mmCIF file of C-alpha atoms and ligand atoms in Angstrom:
data_model
loop_
_atom_site.group_PDB
_atom_site.id
_atom_site.type_symbol
_atom_site.label_atom_id
_atom_site.label_comp_id
_atom_site.label_asym_id
_atom_site.label_seq_id
_atom_site.Cartn_x
_atom_site.Cartn_y
_atom_site.Cartn_z
ATOM 1 C CA MET A 1 88.033 57.908 93.776
ATOM 2 C CA PHE A 2 84.299 57.646 93.220
ATOM 3 C CA THR A 3 83.667 59.165 96.664
ATOM 4 C CA LEU A 4 86.016 62.050 95.838
ATOM 5 C CA VAL A 5 84.320 62.752 92.516
ATOM 6 C CA ALA A 6 80.868 62.373 94.051
ATOM 7 C CA GLY A 7 81.882 64.769 96.856
ATOM 8 C CA ALA A 8 83.223 67.328 94.360
ATOM 9 C CA TYR A 9 80.076 66.983 92.253
ATOM 10 C CA ARG A 10 77.893 67.497 95.310
ATOM 11 C CA TYR A 11 79.921 70.578 96.284
ATOM 12 C CA LEU A 12 79.758 72.066 92.803
ATOM 13 C CA THR A 13 76.032 71.464 92.410
ATOM 14 C CA ARG A 14 75.104 72.402 95.971
ATOM 15 C CA VAL A 15 72.277 74.890 96.293
ATOM 16 C CA ASP A 16 71.682 76.881 99.456
ATOM 17 C CA GLU A 17 68.036 77.355 100.317
ATOM 18 C CA TYR A 18 66.731 80.356 102.209
ATOM 19 C CA ASN A 19 63.140 80.856 103.348
ATOM 20 C CA VAL A 20 61.528 84.278 103.448
ATOM 21 C CA LEU A 21 58.230 84.538 105.290
ATOM 22 C CA VAL A 22 55.875 87.047 103.697
ATOM 23 C CA LEU A 23 53.658 88.260 106.544
ATOM 24 C CA GLY A 24 51.353 91.160 107.327
ATOM 25 C CA LEU A 25 47.693 91.986 107.843
ATOM 26 C CA ASP A 26 44.993 90.545 105.593
ATOM 27 C CA GLY A 27 44.598 92.664 102.492
ATOM 28 C CA ALA A 28 48.089 94.203 102.758
ATOM 29 C CA GLY A 29 48.927 92.754 99.340
ATOM 30 C CA LYS A 30 51.191 89.801 100.212
ATOM 31 C CA THR A 31 49.879 87.434 97.538
ATOM 32 C CA THR A 32 49.851 90.177 94.915
ATOM 33 C CA VAL A 33 53.495 90.893 95.769
ATOM 34 C CA LEU A 34 54.300 87.163 95.609
ATOM 35 C CA GLU A 35 52.758 86.803 92.155
ATOM 36 C CA LYS A 36 54.804 89.763 90.931
ATOM 37 C CA VAL A 37 57.973 88.289 92.446
ATOM 38 C CA LYS A 38 57.244 85.045 90.550
ATOM 39 C CA GLN A 39 56.843 87.031 87.358
ATOM 40 C CA LEU A 40 60.100 88.923 87.900
ATOM 41 C CA ALA A 41 61.929 85.648 88.575
ATOM 42 C CA THR A 42 60.526 83.574 85.705
ATOM 43 C CA GLY A 43 59.362 86.103 83.129
ATOM 44 C CA VAL A 44 55.987 84.350 83.123
ATOM 45 C CA SER A 45 52.962 86.405 84.154
ATOM 46 C CA GLY A 46 51.531 85.422 87.514
ATOM 47 C CA MET A 47 47.896 85.458 88.551
ATOM 48 C CA ALA A 48 46.186 88.760 87.685
ATOM 49 C CA PRO A 49 45.643 90.918 90.817
ATOM 50 C CA ASP A 50 41.855 90.866 90.386
ATOM 51 C CA LYS A 51 41.838 87.043 90.465
ATOM 52 C CA ILE A 52 43.635 86.761 93.793
ATOM 53 C CA ARG A 53 41.497 85.704 96.767
ATOM 54 C CA PRO A 54 42.317 85.917 100.502
ATOM 55 C CA THR A 55 44.925 83.292 101.382
ATOM 56 C CA VAL A 56 43.997 80.427 103.661
ATOM 57 C CA GLY A 57 47.048 78.135 103.320
ATOM 58 C CA VAL A 58 50.441 79.050 101.946
ATOM 59 C CA ASN A 59 51.620 80.273 98.531
ATOM 60 C CA ILE A 60 55.210 79.737 97.489
ATOM 61 C CA ALA A 61 57.464 81.459 94.956
ATOM 62 C CA LYS A 62 61.032 80.366 94.287
ATOM 63 C CA VAL A 63 63.715 82.750 93.096
ATOM 64 C CA HIS A 64 67.036 81.282 91.913
ATOM 65 C CA ARG A 65 70.109 83.457 92.362
ATOM 66 C CA GLU A 66 73.605 82.108 91.690
ATOM 67 C CA ARG A 67 73.861 79.120 94.028
ATOM 68 C CA CYS A 68 70.922 80.131 96.167
ATOM 69 C CA VAL A 69 67.223 79.503 96.092
ATOM 70 C CA MET A 70 65.015 81.965 97.912
ATOM 71 C CA ARG A 71 61.697 80.413 98.840
ATOM 72 C CA PHE A 72 59.086 83.108 99.498
ATOM 73 C CA MET A 73 56.259 81.769 101.648
ATOM 74 C CA ASP A 74 53.112 83.868 101.729
ATOM 75 C CA LEU A 75 50.673 83.075 104.528
ATOM 76 C CA GLY A 76 47.138 84.272 105.165
ATOM 77 C CA GLY A 77 47.087 87.446 107.254
ATOM 78 C CA HIS A 78 43.566 87.289 108.681
ATOM 79 C CA SER A 79 43.630 87.408 112.493
ATOM 80 C CA ASP A 80 42.112 83.906 112.684
ATOM 81 C CA LEU A 81 44.960 82.529 110.563
ATOM 82 C CA ARG A 82 47.943 84.226 112.181
ATOM 83 C CA GLY A 83 48.392 81.333 114.614
ATOM 84 C CA ILE A 84 49.570 79.203 111.670
ATOM 85 C CA TRP A 85 52.558 81.525 111.158
ATOM 86 C CA ASP A 86 54.307 80.068 114.214
ATOM 87 C CA SER A 87 54.957 76.712 112.594
ATOM 88 C CA TYR A 88 57.105 78.394 109.904
ATOM 89 C CA PHE A 89 59.355 80.422 112.226
ATOM 90 C CA ALA A 90 62.029 77.825 112.996
ATOM 91 C CA ASP A 91 62.981 77.332 109.309
ATOM 92 C CA CYS A 92 62.784 80.970 108.320
ATOM 93 C CA HIS A 93 65.780 83.155 107.364
ATOM 94 C CA ALA A 94 64.110 86.554 106.918
ATOM 95 C CA VAL A 95 60.731 88.243 107.208
ATOM 96 C CA ALA A 96 59.149 90.444 104.545
ATOM 97 C CA PHE A 97 56.421 92.337 106.376
ATOM 98 C CA VAL A 98 53.912 93.823 103.943
ATOM 99 C CA VAL A 99 51.944 96.936 104.924
ATOM 100 C CA ASP A 100 49.127 98.593 102.991
ATOM 101 C CA SER A 101 50.594 102.107 103.018
ATOM 102 C CA GLY A 102 47.258 103.669 102.117
ATOM 103 C CA ASP A 103 45.364 102.116 105.022
ATOM 104 C CA ARG A 104 46.161 104.521 107.876
ATOM 105 C CA ALA A 105 43.321 103.083 109.953
ATOM 106 C CA ARG A 106 45.179 99.764 110.295
ATOM 107 C CA LEU A 107 48.745 101.035 110.737
ATOM 108 C CA ASP A 108 48.498 100.596 114.507
ATOM 109 C CA GLU A 109 47.289 97.019 114.082
ATOM 110 C CA ALA A 110 50.189 96.369 111.699
ATOM 111 C CA ARG A 111 52.560 97.849 114.275
ATOM 112 C CA GLY A 112 51.219 95.486 116.946
ATOM 113 C CA VAL A 113 51.593 92.435 114.710
ATOM 114 C CA LEU A 114 55.136 93.433 113.736
ATOM 115 C CA LEU A 115 56.037 93.920 117.396
ATOM 116 C CA GLY A 116 54.666 90.463 118.162
ATOM 117 C CA LEU A 117 56.905 89.004 115.449
ATOM 118 C CA VAL A 118 60.139 90.693 116.507
ATOM 119 C CA ALA A 119 59.538 89.546 120.071
ATOM 120 C CA ARG A 120 59.596 85.896 118.990
ATOM 121 C CA ALA A 121 62.724 84.009 120.036
ATOM 122 C CA GLU A 122 62.731 81.915 116.815
ATOM 123 C CA LEU A 123 62.982 85.124 114.757
ATOM 124 C CA ALA A 124 65.626 86.821 116.927
ATOM 125 C CA GLY A 125 68.280 88.601 114.877
ATOM 126 C CA LEU A 126 66.687 87.813 111.514
ATOM 127 C CA PRO A 127 66.548 90.561 108.887
ATOM 128 C CA VAL A 128 63.151 92.250 108.520
ATOM 129 C CA LEU A 129 62.134 94.025 105.340
ATOM 130 C CA VAL A 130 59.043 96.188 105.641
ATOM 131 C CA LEU A 131 57.382 96.626 102.269
ATOM 132 C CA ALA A 132 55.310 99.794 102.250
ATOM 133 C CA ASN A 133 53.033 98.346 99.585
ATOM 134 C CA LYS A 134 50.456 99.896 97.234
ATOM 135 C CA GLN A 135 52.714 102.853 96.468
ATOM 136 C CA ASP A 136 51.010 103.056 93.058
ATOM 137 C CA ALA A 137 47.786 104.055 94.818
ATOM 138 C CA ALA A 138 49.012 105.749 97.979
ATOM 139 C CA ASP A 139 49.524 109.469 98.567
ATOM 140 C CA VAL A 140 52.998 110.915 98.996
ATOM 141 C CA LYS A 141 52.860 110.843 102.792
ATOM 142 C CA ALA A 142 52.120 107.129 102.956
ATOM 143 C CA LEU A 143 55.739 105.940 102.801
ATOM 144 C CA LEU A 144 56.617 108.453 105.511
ATOM 145 C CA ALA A 145 53.841 107.090 107.723
ATOM 146 C CA VAL A 146 55.225 103.534 107.432
ATOM 147 C CA LYS A 147 58.764 104.806 108.172
ATOM 148 C CA GLU A 148 57.434 106.554 111.278
ATOM 149 C CA LEU A 149 55.790 103.289 112.301
ATOM 150 C CA ILE A 150 59.171 101.552 112.145
ATOM 151 C CA ASN A 151 60.944 104.387 113.960
ATOM 152 C CA SER A 152 58.407 104.054 116.740
ATOM 153 C CA VAL A 153 59.459 100.426 117.317
ATOM 154 C CA ALA A 154 63.203 100.984 116.785
ATOM 155 C CA ASP A 155 64.060 99.981 120.378
ATOM 156 C CA GLU A 156 62.297 96.643 119.998
ATOM 157 C CA LEU A 157 64.095 95.867 116.750
ATOM 158 C CA ASP A 158 67.176 95.212 118.803
ATOM 159 C CA GLY A 159 69.914 96.139 116.344
ATOM 160 C CA ARG A 160 68.816 93.692 113.652
ATOM 161 C CA ASP A 161 68.875 94.553 109.927
ATOM 162 C CA VAL A 162 65.644 96.399 109.149
ATOM 163 C CA ARG A 163 64.682 98.346 106.074
ATOM 164 C CA VAL A 164 61.531 100.047 104.858
ATOM 165 C CA LEU A 165 61.063 99.979 101.103
ATOM 166 C CA GLY A 166 58.249 101.477 99.046
ATOM 167 C CA ALA A 167 56.743 98.807 96.799
ATOM 168 C CA SER A 168 53.844 97.863 94.591
ATOM 169 C CA GLY A 169 52.598 94.357 93.936
ATOM 170 C CA VAL A 170 50.674 95.737 90.969
ATOM 171 C CA ASP A 171 53.448 97.447 88.998
ATOM 172 C CA GLY A 172 56.408 95.686 90.671
ATOM 173 C CA ALA A 173 58.067 98.872 91.959
ATOM 174 C CA GLY A 174 60.677 98.150 94.630
ATOM 175 C CA LEU A 175 60.467 94.362 94.370
ATOM 176 C CA GLN A 176 63.800 93.711 92.618
ATOM 177 C CA GLU A 177 65.498 95.833 95.251
ATOM 178 C CA ALA A 178 63.587 93.926 97.932
ATOM 179 C CA ILE A 179 64.848 90.558 96.610
ATOM 180 C CA ASP A 180 68.461 91.842 96.468
ATOM 181 C CA TRP A 181 68.320 93.295 99.979
ATOM 182 C CA LEU A 182 66.866 90.122 101.461
ATOM 183 C CA LEU A 183 69.399 87.848 99.777
ATOM 184 C CA HIS A 184 72.370 89.928 100.902
ATOM 185 C CA ARG A 185 71.105 90.175 104.465
ATOM 186 C CA MET A 186 70.379 86.432 104.668
ATOM 187 C CA LEU A 187 73.872 85.652 103.324
ATOM 188 C CA GLU A 188 75.402 87.981 105.908
ATOM 189 C CA ASN A 189 73.368 86.305 108.633
ATOM 190 C CA SER A 190 74.077 82.762 107.417
ATOM 191 C CA ALA A 191 76.521 81.901 110.208
ATOM 192 C CA ALA A 192 73.779 82.571 112.751
ATOM 193 C CA ARG A 193 70.964 81.045 110.660
ATOM 194 C CA PRO A 194 72.494 78.646 108.099
ATOM 195 C CA PRO A 195 70.611 77.785 104.924
ATOM 196 C CA ALA A 196 69.381 74.314 104.151
ATOM 197 C CA SER A 197 71.566 72.782 101.430
ATOM 198 C CA SER A 198 70.662 70.367 98.726
ATOM 199 C CA GLY A 199 72.492 68.836 95.780
ATOM 200 C CA HIS A 200 70.878 69.271 92.379
HETATM 201 N N1 LIG B 1 46.763 99.395 94.039
HETATM 202 C C1 LIG B 1 47.292 98.324 94.576
HETATM 203 N N2 LIG B 1 46.486 97.337 95.048
HETATM 204 C C2 LIG B 1 47.090 96.236 95.577
HETATM 205 C C3 LIG B 1 48.508 96.097 95.650
HETATM 206 N N3 LIG B 1 48.793 94.912 96.231
HETATM 207 C C4 LIG B 1 47.590 94.335 96.483
HETATM 208 N N4 LIG B 1 46.575 95.130 96.109
HETATM 209 C C5 LIG B 1 45.122 94.849 96.259
HETATM 210 O O1 LIG B 1 44.865 94.637 97.640
HETATM 211 C C6 LIG B 1 43.898 93.603 97.815
HETATM 212 C C7 LIG B 1 44.439 92.507 98.715
HETATM 213 O O2 LIG B 1 45.552 91.898 98.083
HETATM 214 P P1 LIG B 1 46.093 90.441 98.492
HETATM 215 O O3 LIG B 1 47.354 90.229 97.733
HETATM 216 O O4 LIG B 1 45.031 89.428 98.364
HETATM 217 O O5 LIG B 1 46.396 90.680 100.046
HETATM 218 P P2 LIG B 1 46.987 89.632 101.091
HETATM 219 O O6 LIG B 1 47.909 90.395 101.971
HETATM 220 O O7 LIG B 1 47.554 88.456 100.387
HETATM 221 O O8 LIG B 1 45.695 89.214 101.927
HETATM 222 P P3 LIG B 1 45.437 87.843 102.756
HETATM 223 O O9 LIG B 1 45.717 86.693 101.848
HETATM 224 O O10 LIG B 1 43.998 87.908 103.173
HETATM 225 O O11 LIG B 1 46.345 87.871 103.943
HETATM 226 C C8 LIG B 1 43.537 93.121 96.400
HETATM 227 O O12 LIG B 1 42.375 93.804 95.976
HETATM 228 C C9 LIG B 1 44.735 93.545 95.570
HETATM 229 O O13 LIG B 1 44.423 93.773 94.208
HETATM 230 C C10 LIG B 1 49.330 97.169 95.154
HETATM 231 O O14 LIG B 1 50.552 97.167 95.203
HETATM 232 N N5 LIG B 1 48.669 98.245 94.642
HETATM 233 MG MG1 LIG B 2 47.054 86.451 100.402
#
């Protein structure tokens, strides 16, 4: 009887955990986006954008939705630090790739890094959300430029779920939609990449 009740309790309190890797070039705005996601999820203000320094390790934000926890993991984007990304791939359920929409000079570099990611076997088939960030500061053609970047790698994306969304880590534009899109895509992909589960 106890086992039955304990089993039912575990089932009812089970939480599915999904990891979203927040990747992109240094300065794209990943940590600023993460702080805003934290604020949207908890209602508590995150670190002010002007206090954020380049990331060396990993920053984490948790978003609770129904019986799911989304763990956003923001890693440093400097070229010397990108090698660390690999160790997070096996436990990842989706990638949020952040692009500084206003920085045309580095769009090609961003394209190369994104191509490197989608070629990785550990990330095969996972949903990829491209956040065309800094929309608050970018000109009207910036979102188009990021969409063109994605169109130019469409063949390599191999039929996986990909979306480009305009966003701003400063004013939060697009981030609620980003969270919703990622959760739905990770749930849809959960047979292929199951979540970790824990009882609470
Ligand atoms: N206007 C504007 N500035 C932004 C936005 N997001 C980030 N920034 C600025 O861009 C700069 C870099 O932001 P970070 O969040 O540190 O960038 P990052 O991608 O985490 O960089 P690394 O940690 O080095 O990989 C900072 O000066 C931010 O204030 C945004 O949406 N709009
Ligand atoms: Mg950072």
